[in-house]
Structures are given as C-alpha cells and as structure tokens.
mmCIF file of C-alpha atoms in Angstrom:
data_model
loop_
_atom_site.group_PDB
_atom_site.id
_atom_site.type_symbol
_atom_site.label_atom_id
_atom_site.label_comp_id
_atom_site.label_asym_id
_atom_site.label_seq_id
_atom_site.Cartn_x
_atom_site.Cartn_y
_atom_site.Cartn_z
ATOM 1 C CA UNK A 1 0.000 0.000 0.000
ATOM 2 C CA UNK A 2 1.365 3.160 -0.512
ATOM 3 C CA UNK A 3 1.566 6.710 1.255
ATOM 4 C CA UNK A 4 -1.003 8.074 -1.322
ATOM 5 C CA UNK A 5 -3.097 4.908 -1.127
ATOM 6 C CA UNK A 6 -3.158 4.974 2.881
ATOM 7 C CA UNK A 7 -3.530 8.855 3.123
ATOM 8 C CA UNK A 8 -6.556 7.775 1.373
ATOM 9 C CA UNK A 9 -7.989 5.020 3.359
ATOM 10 C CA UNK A 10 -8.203 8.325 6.035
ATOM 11 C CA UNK A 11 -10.510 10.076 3.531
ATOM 12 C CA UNK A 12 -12.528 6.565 3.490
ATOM 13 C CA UNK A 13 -12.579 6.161 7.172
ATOM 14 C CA UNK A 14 -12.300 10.285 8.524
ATOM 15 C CA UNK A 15 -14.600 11.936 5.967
ATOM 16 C CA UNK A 16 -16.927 14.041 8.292
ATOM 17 C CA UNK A 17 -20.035 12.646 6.196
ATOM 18 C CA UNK A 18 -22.928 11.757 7.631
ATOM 19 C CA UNK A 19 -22.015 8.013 8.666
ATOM 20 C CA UNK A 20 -24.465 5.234 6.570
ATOM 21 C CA UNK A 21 -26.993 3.862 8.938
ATOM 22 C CA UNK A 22 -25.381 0.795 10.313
ATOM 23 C CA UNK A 23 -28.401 -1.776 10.387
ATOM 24 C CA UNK A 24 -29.766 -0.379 7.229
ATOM 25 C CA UNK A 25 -26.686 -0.914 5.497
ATOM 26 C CA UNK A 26 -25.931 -4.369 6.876
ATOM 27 C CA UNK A 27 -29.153 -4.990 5.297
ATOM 28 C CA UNK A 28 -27.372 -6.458 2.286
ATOM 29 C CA UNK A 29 -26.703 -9.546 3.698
ATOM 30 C CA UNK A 30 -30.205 -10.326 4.958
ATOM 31 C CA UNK A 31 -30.237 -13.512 1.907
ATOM 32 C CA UNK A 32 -26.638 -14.914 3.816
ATOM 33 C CA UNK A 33 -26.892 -14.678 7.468
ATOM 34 C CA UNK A 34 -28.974 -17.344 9.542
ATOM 35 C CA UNK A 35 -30.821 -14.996 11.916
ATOM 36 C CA UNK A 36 -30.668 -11.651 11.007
ATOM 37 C CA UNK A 37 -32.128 -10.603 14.209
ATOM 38 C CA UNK A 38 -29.374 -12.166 16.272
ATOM 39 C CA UNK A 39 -26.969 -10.591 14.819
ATOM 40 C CA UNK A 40 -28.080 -7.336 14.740
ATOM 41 C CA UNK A 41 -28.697 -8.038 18.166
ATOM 42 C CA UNK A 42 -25.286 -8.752 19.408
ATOM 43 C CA UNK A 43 -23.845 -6.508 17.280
ATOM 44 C CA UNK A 44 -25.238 -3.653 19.841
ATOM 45 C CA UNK A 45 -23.416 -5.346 22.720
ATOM 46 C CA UNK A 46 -19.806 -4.920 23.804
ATOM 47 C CA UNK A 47 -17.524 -7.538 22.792
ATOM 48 C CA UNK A 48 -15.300 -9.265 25.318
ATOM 49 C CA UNK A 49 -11.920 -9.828 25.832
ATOM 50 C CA UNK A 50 -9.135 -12.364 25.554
ATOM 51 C CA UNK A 51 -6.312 -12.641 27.399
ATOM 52 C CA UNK A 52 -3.775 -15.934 26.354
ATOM 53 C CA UNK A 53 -0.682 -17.241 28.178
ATOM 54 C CA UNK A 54 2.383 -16.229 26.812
ATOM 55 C CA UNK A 55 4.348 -19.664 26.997
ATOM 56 C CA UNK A 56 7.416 -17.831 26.647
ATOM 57 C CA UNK A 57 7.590 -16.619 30.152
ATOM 58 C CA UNK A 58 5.290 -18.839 32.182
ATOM 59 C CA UNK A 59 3.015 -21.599 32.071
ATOM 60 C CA UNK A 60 -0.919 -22.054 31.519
ATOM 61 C CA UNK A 61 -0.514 -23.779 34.734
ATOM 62 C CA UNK A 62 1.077 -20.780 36.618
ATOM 63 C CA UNK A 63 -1.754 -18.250 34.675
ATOM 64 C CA UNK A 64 -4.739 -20.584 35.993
ATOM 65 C CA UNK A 65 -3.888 -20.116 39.694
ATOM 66 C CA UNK A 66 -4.313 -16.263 39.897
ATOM 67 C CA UNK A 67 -6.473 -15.171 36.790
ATOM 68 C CA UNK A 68 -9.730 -15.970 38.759
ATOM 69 C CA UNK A 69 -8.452 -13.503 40.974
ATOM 70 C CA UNK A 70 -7.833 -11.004 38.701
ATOM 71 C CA UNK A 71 -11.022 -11.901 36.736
ATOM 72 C CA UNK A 72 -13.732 -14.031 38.630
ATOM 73 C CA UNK A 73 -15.989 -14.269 35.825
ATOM 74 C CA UNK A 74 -12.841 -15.415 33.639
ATOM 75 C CA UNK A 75 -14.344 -18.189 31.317
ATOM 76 C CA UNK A 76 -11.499 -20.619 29.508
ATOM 77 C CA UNK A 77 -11.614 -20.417 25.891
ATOM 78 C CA UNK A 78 -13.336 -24.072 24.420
ATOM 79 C CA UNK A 79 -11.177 -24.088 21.319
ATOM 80 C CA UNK A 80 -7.785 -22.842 23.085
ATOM 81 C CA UNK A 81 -5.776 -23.646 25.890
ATOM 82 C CA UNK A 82 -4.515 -21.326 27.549
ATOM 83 C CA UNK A 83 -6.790 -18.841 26.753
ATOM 84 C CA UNK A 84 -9.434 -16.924 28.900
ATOM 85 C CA UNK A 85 -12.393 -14.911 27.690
ATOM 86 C CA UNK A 86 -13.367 -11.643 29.620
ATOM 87 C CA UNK A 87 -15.704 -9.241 29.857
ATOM 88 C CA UNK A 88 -15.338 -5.831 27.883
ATOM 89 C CA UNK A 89 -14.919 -3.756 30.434
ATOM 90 C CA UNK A 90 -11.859 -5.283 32.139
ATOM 91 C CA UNK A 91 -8.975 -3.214 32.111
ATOM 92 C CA UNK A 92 -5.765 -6.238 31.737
ATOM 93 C CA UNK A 93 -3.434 -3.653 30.430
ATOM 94 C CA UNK A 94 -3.347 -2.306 34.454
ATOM 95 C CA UNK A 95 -1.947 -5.725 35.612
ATOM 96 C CA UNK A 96 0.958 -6.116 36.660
ATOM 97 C CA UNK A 97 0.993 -9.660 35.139
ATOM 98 C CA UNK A 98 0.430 -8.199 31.721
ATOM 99 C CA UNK A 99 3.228 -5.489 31.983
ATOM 100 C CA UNK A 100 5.134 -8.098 32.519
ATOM 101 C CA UNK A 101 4.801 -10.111 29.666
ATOM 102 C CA UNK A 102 3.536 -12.876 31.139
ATOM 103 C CA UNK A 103 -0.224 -12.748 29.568
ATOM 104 C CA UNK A 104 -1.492 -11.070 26.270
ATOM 105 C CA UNK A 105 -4.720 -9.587 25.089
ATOM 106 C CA UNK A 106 -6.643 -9.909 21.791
ATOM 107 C CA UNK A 107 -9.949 -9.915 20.283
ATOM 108 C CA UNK A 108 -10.952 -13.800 20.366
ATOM 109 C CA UNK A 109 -11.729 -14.582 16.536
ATOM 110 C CA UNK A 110 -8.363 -12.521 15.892
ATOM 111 C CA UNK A 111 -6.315 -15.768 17.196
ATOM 112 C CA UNK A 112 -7.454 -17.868 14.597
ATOM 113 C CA UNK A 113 -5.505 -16.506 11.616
ATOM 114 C CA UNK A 114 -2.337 -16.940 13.104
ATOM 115 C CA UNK A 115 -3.486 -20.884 15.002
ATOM 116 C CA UNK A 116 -4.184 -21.684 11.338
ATOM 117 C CA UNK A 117 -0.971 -20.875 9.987
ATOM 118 C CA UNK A 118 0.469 -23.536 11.889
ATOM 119 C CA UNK A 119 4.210 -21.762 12.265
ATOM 120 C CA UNK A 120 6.938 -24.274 13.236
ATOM 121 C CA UNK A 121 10.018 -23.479 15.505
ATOM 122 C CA UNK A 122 13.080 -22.563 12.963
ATOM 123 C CA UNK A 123 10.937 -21.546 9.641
ATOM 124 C CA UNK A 124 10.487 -18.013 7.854
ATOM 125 C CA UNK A 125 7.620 -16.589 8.154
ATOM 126 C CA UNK A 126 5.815 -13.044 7.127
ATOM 127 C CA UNK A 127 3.597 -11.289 8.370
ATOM 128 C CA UNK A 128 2.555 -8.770 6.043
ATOM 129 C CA UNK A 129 0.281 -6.357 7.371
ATOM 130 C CA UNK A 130 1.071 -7.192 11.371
ATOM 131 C CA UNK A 131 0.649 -3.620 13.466
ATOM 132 C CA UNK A 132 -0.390 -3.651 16.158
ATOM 133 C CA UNK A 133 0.970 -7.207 16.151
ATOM 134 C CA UNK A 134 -1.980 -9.175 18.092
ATOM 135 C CA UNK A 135 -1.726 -12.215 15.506
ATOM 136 C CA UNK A 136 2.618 -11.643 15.017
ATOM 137 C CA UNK A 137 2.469 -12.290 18.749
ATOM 138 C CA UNK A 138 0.620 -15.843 18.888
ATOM 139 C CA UNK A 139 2.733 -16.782 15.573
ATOM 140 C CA UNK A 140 5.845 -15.887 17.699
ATOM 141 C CA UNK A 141 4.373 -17.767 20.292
ATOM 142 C CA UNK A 142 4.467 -21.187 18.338
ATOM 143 C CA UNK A 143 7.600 -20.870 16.804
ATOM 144 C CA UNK A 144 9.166 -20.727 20.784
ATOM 145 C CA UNK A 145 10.622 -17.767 19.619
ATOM 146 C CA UNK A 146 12.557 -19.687 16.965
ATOM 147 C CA UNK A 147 13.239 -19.370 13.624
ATOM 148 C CA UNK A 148 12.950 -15.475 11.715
ATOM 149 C CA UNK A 149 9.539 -13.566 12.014
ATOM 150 C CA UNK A 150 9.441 -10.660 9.882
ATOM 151 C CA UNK A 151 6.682 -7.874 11.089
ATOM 152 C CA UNK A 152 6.032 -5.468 8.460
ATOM 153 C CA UNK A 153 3.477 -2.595 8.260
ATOM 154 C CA UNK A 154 3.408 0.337 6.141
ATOM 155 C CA UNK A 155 2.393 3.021 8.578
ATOM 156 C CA UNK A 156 5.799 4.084 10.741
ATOM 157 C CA UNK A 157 3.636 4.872 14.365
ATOM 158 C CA UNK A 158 2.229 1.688 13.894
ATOM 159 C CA UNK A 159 5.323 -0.024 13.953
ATOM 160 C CA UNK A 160 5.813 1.655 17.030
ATOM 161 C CA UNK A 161 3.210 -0.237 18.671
ATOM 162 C CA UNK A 162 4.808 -4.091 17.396
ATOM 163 C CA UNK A 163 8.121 -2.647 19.117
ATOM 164 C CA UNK A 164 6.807 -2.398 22.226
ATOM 165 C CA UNK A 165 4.796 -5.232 21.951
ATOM 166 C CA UNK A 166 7.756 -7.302 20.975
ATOM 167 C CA UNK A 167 9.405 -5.759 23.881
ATOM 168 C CA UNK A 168 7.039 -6.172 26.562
ATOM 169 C CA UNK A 169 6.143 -10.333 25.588
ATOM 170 C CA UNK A 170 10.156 -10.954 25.430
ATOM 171 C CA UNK A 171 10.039 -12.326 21.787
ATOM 172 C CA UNK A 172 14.107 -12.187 19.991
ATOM 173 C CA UNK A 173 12.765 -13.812 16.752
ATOM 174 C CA UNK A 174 11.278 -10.416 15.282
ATOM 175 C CA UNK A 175 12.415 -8.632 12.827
ATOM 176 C CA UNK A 176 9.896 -5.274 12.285
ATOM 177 C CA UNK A 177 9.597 -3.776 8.434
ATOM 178 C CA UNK A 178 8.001 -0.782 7.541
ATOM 179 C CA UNK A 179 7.328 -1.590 3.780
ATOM 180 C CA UNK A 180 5.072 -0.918 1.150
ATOM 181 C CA UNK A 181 3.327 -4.326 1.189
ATOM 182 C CA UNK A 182 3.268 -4.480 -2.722
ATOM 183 C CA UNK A 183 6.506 -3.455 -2.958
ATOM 184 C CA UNK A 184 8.198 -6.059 -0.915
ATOM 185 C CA UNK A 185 11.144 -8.102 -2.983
ATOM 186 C CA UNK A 186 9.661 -10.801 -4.771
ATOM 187 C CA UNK A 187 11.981 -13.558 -3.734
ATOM 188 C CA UNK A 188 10.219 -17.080 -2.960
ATOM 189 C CA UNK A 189 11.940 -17.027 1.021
ATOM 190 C CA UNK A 190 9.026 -17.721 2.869
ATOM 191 C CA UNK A 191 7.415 -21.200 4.106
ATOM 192 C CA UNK A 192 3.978 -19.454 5.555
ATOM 193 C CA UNK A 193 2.820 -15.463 5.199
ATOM 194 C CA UNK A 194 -0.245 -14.094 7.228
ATOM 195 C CA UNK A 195 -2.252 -11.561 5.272
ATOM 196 C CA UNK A 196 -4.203 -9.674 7.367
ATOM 197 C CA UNK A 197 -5.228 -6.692 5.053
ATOM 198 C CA UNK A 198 -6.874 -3.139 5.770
ATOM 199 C CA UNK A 199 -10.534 -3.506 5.095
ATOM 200 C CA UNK A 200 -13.783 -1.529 5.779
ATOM 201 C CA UNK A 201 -13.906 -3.014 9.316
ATOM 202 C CA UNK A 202 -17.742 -3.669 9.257
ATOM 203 C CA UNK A 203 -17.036 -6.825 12.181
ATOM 204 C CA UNK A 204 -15.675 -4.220 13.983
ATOM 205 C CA UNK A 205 -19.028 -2.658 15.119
ATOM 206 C CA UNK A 206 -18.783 -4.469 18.839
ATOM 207 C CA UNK A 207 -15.540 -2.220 19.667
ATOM 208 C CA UNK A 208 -15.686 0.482 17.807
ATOM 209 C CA UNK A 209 -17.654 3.322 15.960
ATOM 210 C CA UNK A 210 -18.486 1.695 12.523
ATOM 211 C CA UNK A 211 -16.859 4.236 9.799
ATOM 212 C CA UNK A 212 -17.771 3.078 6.165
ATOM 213 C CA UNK A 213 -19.864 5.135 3.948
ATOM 214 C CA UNK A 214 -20.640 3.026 0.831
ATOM 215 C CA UNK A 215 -20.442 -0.482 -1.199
ATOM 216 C CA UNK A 216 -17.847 1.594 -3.112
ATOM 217 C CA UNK A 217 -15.462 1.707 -0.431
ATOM 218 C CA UNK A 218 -14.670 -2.066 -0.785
ATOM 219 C CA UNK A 219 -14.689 -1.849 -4.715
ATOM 220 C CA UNK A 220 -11.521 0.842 -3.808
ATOM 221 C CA UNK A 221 -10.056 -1.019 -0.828
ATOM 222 C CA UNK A 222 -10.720 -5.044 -2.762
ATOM 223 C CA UNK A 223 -8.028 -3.639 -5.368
ATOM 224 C CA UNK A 224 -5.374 -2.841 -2.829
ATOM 225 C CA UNK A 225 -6.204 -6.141 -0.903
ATOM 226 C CA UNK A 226 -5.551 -8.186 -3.687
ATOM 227 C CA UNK A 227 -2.609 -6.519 -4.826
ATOM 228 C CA UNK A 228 -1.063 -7.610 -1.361
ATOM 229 C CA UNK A 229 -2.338 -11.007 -1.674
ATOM 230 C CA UNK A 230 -0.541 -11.127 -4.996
ATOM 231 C CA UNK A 231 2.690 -10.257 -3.496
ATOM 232 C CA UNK A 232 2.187 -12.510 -0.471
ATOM 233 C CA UNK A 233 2.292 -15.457 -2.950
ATOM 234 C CA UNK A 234 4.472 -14.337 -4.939
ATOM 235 C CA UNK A 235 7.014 -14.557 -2.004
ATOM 236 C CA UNK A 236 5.864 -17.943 -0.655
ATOM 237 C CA UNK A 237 8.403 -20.707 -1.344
ATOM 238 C CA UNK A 238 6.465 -23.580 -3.711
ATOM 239 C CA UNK A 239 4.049 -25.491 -1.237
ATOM 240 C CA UNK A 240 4.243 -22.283 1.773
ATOM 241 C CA UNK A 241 0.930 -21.600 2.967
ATOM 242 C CA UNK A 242 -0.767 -18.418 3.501
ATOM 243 C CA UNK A 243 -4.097 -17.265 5.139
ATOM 244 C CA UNK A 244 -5.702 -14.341 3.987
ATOM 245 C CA UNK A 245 -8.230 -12.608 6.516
ATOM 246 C CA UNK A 246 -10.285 -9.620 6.993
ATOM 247 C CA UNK A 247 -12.514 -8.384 9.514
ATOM 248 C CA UNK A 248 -15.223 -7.096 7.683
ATOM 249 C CA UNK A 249 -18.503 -9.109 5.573
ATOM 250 C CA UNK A 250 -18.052 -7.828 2.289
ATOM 251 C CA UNK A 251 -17.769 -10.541 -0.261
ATOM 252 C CA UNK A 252 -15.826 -7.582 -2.801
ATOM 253 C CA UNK A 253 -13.279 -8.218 0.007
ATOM 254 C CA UNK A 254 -13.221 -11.579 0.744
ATOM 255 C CA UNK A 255 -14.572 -13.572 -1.791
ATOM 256 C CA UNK A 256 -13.520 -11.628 -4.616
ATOM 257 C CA UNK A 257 -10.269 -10.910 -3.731
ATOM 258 C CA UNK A 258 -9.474 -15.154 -3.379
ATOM 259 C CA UNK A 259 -11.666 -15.331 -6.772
ATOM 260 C CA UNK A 260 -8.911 -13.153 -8.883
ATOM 261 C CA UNK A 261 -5.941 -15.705 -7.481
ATOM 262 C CA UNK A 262 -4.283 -17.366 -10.385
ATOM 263 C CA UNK A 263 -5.886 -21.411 -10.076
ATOM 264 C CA UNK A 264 -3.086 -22.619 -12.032
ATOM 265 C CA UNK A 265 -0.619 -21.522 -8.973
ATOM 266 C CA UNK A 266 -2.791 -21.331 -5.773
ATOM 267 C CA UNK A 267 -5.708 -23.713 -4.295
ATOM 268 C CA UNK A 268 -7.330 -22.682 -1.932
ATOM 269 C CA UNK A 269 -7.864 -25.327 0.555
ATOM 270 C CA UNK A 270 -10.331 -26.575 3.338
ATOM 271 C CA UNK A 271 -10.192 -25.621 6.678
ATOM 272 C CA UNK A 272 -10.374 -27.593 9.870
ATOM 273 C CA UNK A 273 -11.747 -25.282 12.655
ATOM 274 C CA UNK A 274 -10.563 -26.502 16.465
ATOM 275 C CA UNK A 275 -13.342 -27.050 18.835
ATOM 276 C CA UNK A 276 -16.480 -26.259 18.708
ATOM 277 C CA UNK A 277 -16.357 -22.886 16.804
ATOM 278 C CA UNK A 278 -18.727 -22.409 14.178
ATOM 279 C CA UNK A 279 -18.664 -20.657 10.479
ATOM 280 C CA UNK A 280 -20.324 -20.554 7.522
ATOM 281 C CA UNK A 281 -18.508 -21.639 3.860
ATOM 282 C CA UNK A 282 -17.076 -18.772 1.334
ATOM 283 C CA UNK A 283 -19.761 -17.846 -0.812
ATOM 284 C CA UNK A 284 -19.223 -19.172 -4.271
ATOM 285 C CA UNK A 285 -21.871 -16.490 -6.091
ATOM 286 C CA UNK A 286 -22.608 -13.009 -4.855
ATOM 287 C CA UNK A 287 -25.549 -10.477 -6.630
ATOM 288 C CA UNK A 288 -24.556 -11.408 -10.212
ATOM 289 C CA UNK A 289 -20.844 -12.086 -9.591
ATOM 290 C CA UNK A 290 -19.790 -16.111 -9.777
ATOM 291 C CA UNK A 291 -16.771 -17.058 -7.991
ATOM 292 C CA UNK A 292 -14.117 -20.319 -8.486
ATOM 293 C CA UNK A 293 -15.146 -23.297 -6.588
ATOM 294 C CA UNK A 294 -12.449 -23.562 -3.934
ATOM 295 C CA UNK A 295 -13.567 -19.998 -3.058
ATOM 296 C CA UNK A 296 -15.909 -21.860 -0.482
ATOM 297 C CA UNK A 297 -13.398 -22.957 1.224
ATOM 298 C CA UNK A 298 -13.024 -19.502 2.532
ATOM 299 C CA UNK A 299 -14.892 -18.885 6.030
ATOM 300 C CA UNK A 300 -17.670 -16.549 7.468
ATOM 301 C CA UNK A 301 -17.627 -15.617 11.379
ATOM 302 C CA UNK A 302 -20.720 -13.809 11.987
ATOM 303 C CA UNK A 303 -21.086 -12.406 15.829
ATOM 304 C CA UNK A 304 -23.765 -14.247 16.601
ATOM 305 C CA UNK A 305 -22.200 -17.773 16.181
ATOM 306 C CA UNK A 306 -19.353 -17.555 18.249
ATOM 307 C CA UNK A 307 -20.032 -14.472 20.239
ATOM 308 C CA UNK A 308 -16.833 -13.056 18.332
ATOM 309 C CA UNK A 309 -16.433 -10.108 16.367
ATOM 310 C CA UNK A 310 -17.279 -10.521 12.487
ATOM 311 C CA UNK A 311 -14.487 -12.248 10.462
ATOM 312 C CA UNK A 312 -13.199 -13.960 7.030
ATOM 313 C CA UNK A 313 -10.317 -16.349 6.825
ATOM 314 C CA UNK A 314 -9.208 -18.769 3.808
ATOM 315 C CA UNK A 315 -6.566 -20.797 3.695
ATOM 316 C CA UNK A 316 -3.942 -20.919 0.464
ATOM 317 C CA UNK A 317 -1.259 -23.397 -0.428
ATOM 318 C CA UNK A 318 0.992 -22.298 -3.177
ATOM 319 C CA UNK A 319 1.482 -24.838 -6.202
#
C-alpha cells in the first residue's frame, strides 16, 4: 500500500459525512446470514476480551492459579488452551501480570488466523500487514521464539506499537519492516505469510464506531487487498501456505479478492476449525458475480455464532 493509497484510506474512514446507517446498510446480507435478528442483536453489545498465556515466560498452569483472581468471571476459551475470555470492560493492560509479559490480550476470533498458519520453531515466516501485532504475537508464540519472524506494516507509528509489543512479551525472533506491502522483494523465502489486510472493518461494530460510507469503499479497498495477496504469494516458497483474513462481511473483500488468485498456482484449501467454533462456507456467487469453486473454502464468522467479532479467513497453499 502506498503513502497516497493509505492517506486515502483516512478520507474513506475520517470523511466528516454523515455516517451510513449501520443496520440499514448491513441490510445487504439479509439472503446470507442465519438470523438476522441475532446478529443485529449482538452486534449492539460490547464484545469481550481475551487474554492468552504467553508460553514464553510462564506456564498455563502458573496463569490458571491467579487469573480468577484477577477476573472471577474469567471463562477458559473451548477451542484454546490457555486462553481466557473476559468481559469488555476489564482493564488487563493495568496488571501487573500483563506489563510483565507474562499474559497477552486480543480480540478472540483474531487468534485464529495466526493458530491456522500452523508456524513451526526454525521456519520463515511473514507477516505482512502485522501492526499492532496481536496475531505476530501468537505466531511468535508457536515458533518458541525460533526461527525469523518478519513484522512489516506500512504506517511508521504503527510499527511503534509491534516494538513495544515485541518488547514487553520478550520475543528475539522479530524482525519489524516498515514496507510498502506491494513493494516487498519478490523472492520465494518464505514457508507461511499471514495476510491480514486493511478492510472496511464492518465486524468491527462491537468495539468500535463503525466508519464506512458506501459499497464503493470495498470496490476501492478489494483492489489494494488483492494486490497484497498477490505479493504474499508471490514470495511464498512452492508449497508455503498463507491465510488471507479480513474483519469485515463484504464478499468484494473476501470472496472476490481469493476469486482473482491465479488457479493454475494457488488452491485454496479446506479448513479444519478446532473445537467447537462455528462458520459458515465462502460464498461461491454473490448479486450477479460467480466465484471459483475452492472460493468456499473460505470462512464466514458472523457475531452471533461464536459471540466473536465478524471475520473472514481462507486458507492458500501455493502450487
């Protein structure tokens, strides 16, 4: 992405313009989502918290004996170990416990990108688009802070953020970037890239103030996506693996984007999910747009099914 091209993701997302009606606009995905009325239920409500073990400096044993303390209505994540959900309004950052390093926090869905990338101690890995450096921080996690992990972002103060980050969790593996994502050299060194693009944010509405304006946003922002994409294989070794995710609905950014891959180089495979989260498949036709087969493959997290944020992931093995 570059300077022009995120200057203007501010006019997208700053424009004083009246803001689109949330629930009116969501409307557009009345003929996909089981229970309309649950999600726009839940999407009113505040969305919890995570807070995950960081195995580099302690133990899920060692976290389980005082986080009830900290937390009493701490619930264990079903699909994680290690891994506690918590209620929005918990403040972890003002634990000691946290400045320490010895526990992180995250959105819940946000974990899965970087569990299904499946890093191994001792390989190369990218992550592409990684400030503030929520998902760089699990991948660290399962290498055991072995191997090279290269954090890049585009925007220099967000770097700032995956310094600290880095600092405060301990990690020595991390190397931070702050690259043009579609400019990045285009030799095959990596063995697994996570591609966690900028996108209109619409799963976002649980945290934050909901900024889009129009479907035309994503027909901008879909171009830019896949451009990164693009360069994300093109710098996966033959056989690497990368996972592509947004937080946001819009098939022009999730469906689409996997749709305009090159089938004679990528497949885009099927995805186990751990536990007992649920998602729907990747849409294979949107409105009068028809998409390649294995674009089902690709996964829906609506809030109501996991009581999660909204998400897209897919999976992608290089040929």
């Amino acid at each position: 992405v570059s300077f022009f091209i995120f200057i203007n993701f501010g006019k997208y997302f700053m424009s004083k313009k009246p803001l689109l009606n949330y629930k009116e606009y969501i409307s557009r995905y009345t003929s996909i989502v089981t229970n309309m009325d649950s999600f726009l239920q839940i999407s009113e409500l505040p969305l919890p918290k995570v807070i995950s073990v960081n195995t580099l400096k302690t133990t899920i044993t060692d976290v389980t004996k005082w986080i009830y303390k900290k937390c009493p209505t701490a619930l264990p994540l079903s699909w994680l170990e290690g891994a506690w959900k918590i209620p929005a309004d918990t403040k972890p950052g003002r634990w000691p416990e946290f400045m320490m390093g010895l526990v992180h926090c995250c959105e819940e869905i946000s974990i899965l990108p970087a569990l299904l990338l499946d890093a191994k101690p001792g390989e190369t890995i990218l992550d592409i688009c990684a400030a503030p450096g929520n998902k760089t921080a699990k991948i660290a996690m399962m290498m055991n802070d072995k191997g090279h992990l290269i954090a890049n972002d585009i925007n220099f103060q967000r770097t700032a953020l995956l310094q600290d980050m880095i600092n405060r969790l301990g990690f020595t593996n991390i190397s931070i970037t702050n690259e043009d994502a579609q400019k990045l050299s285009s030799t095959n060194n990596f063995d697994r890239i996570l591609i966690d693009v900028p996108c209109s944010a619409e799963g976002n509405i649980r945290k934050s103030k909901w900024r889009r304006r129009t479907e035309d946003n994503s027909k901008k922002l879909n171009i830019i996506q896949f451009k990164i994409l693009q360069k994300a294989i093109e710098l996966l070794k033959p056989g690497g693996i990368a996972i592509y995710s947004t937080c946001t609905y819009a098939p022009e950014e999730n469906e689409w984007v996997l749709n305009h891959l090159d089938p004679e180089t990528t497949i885009i495979e099927q995805i186990e999910l751990p536990g007992n989260l649920k998602a729907d498949n990747g849409l294979v036709k949107w409105q009068d747009q028809k998409y390649r087969t294995d674009v089902k493959n690709g996964l829906r997290f609506w809030p109501h099914y996991n009581d999660t944020g909204g998400f897209f992931v897919a999976k992608i093995r290089k040929i």
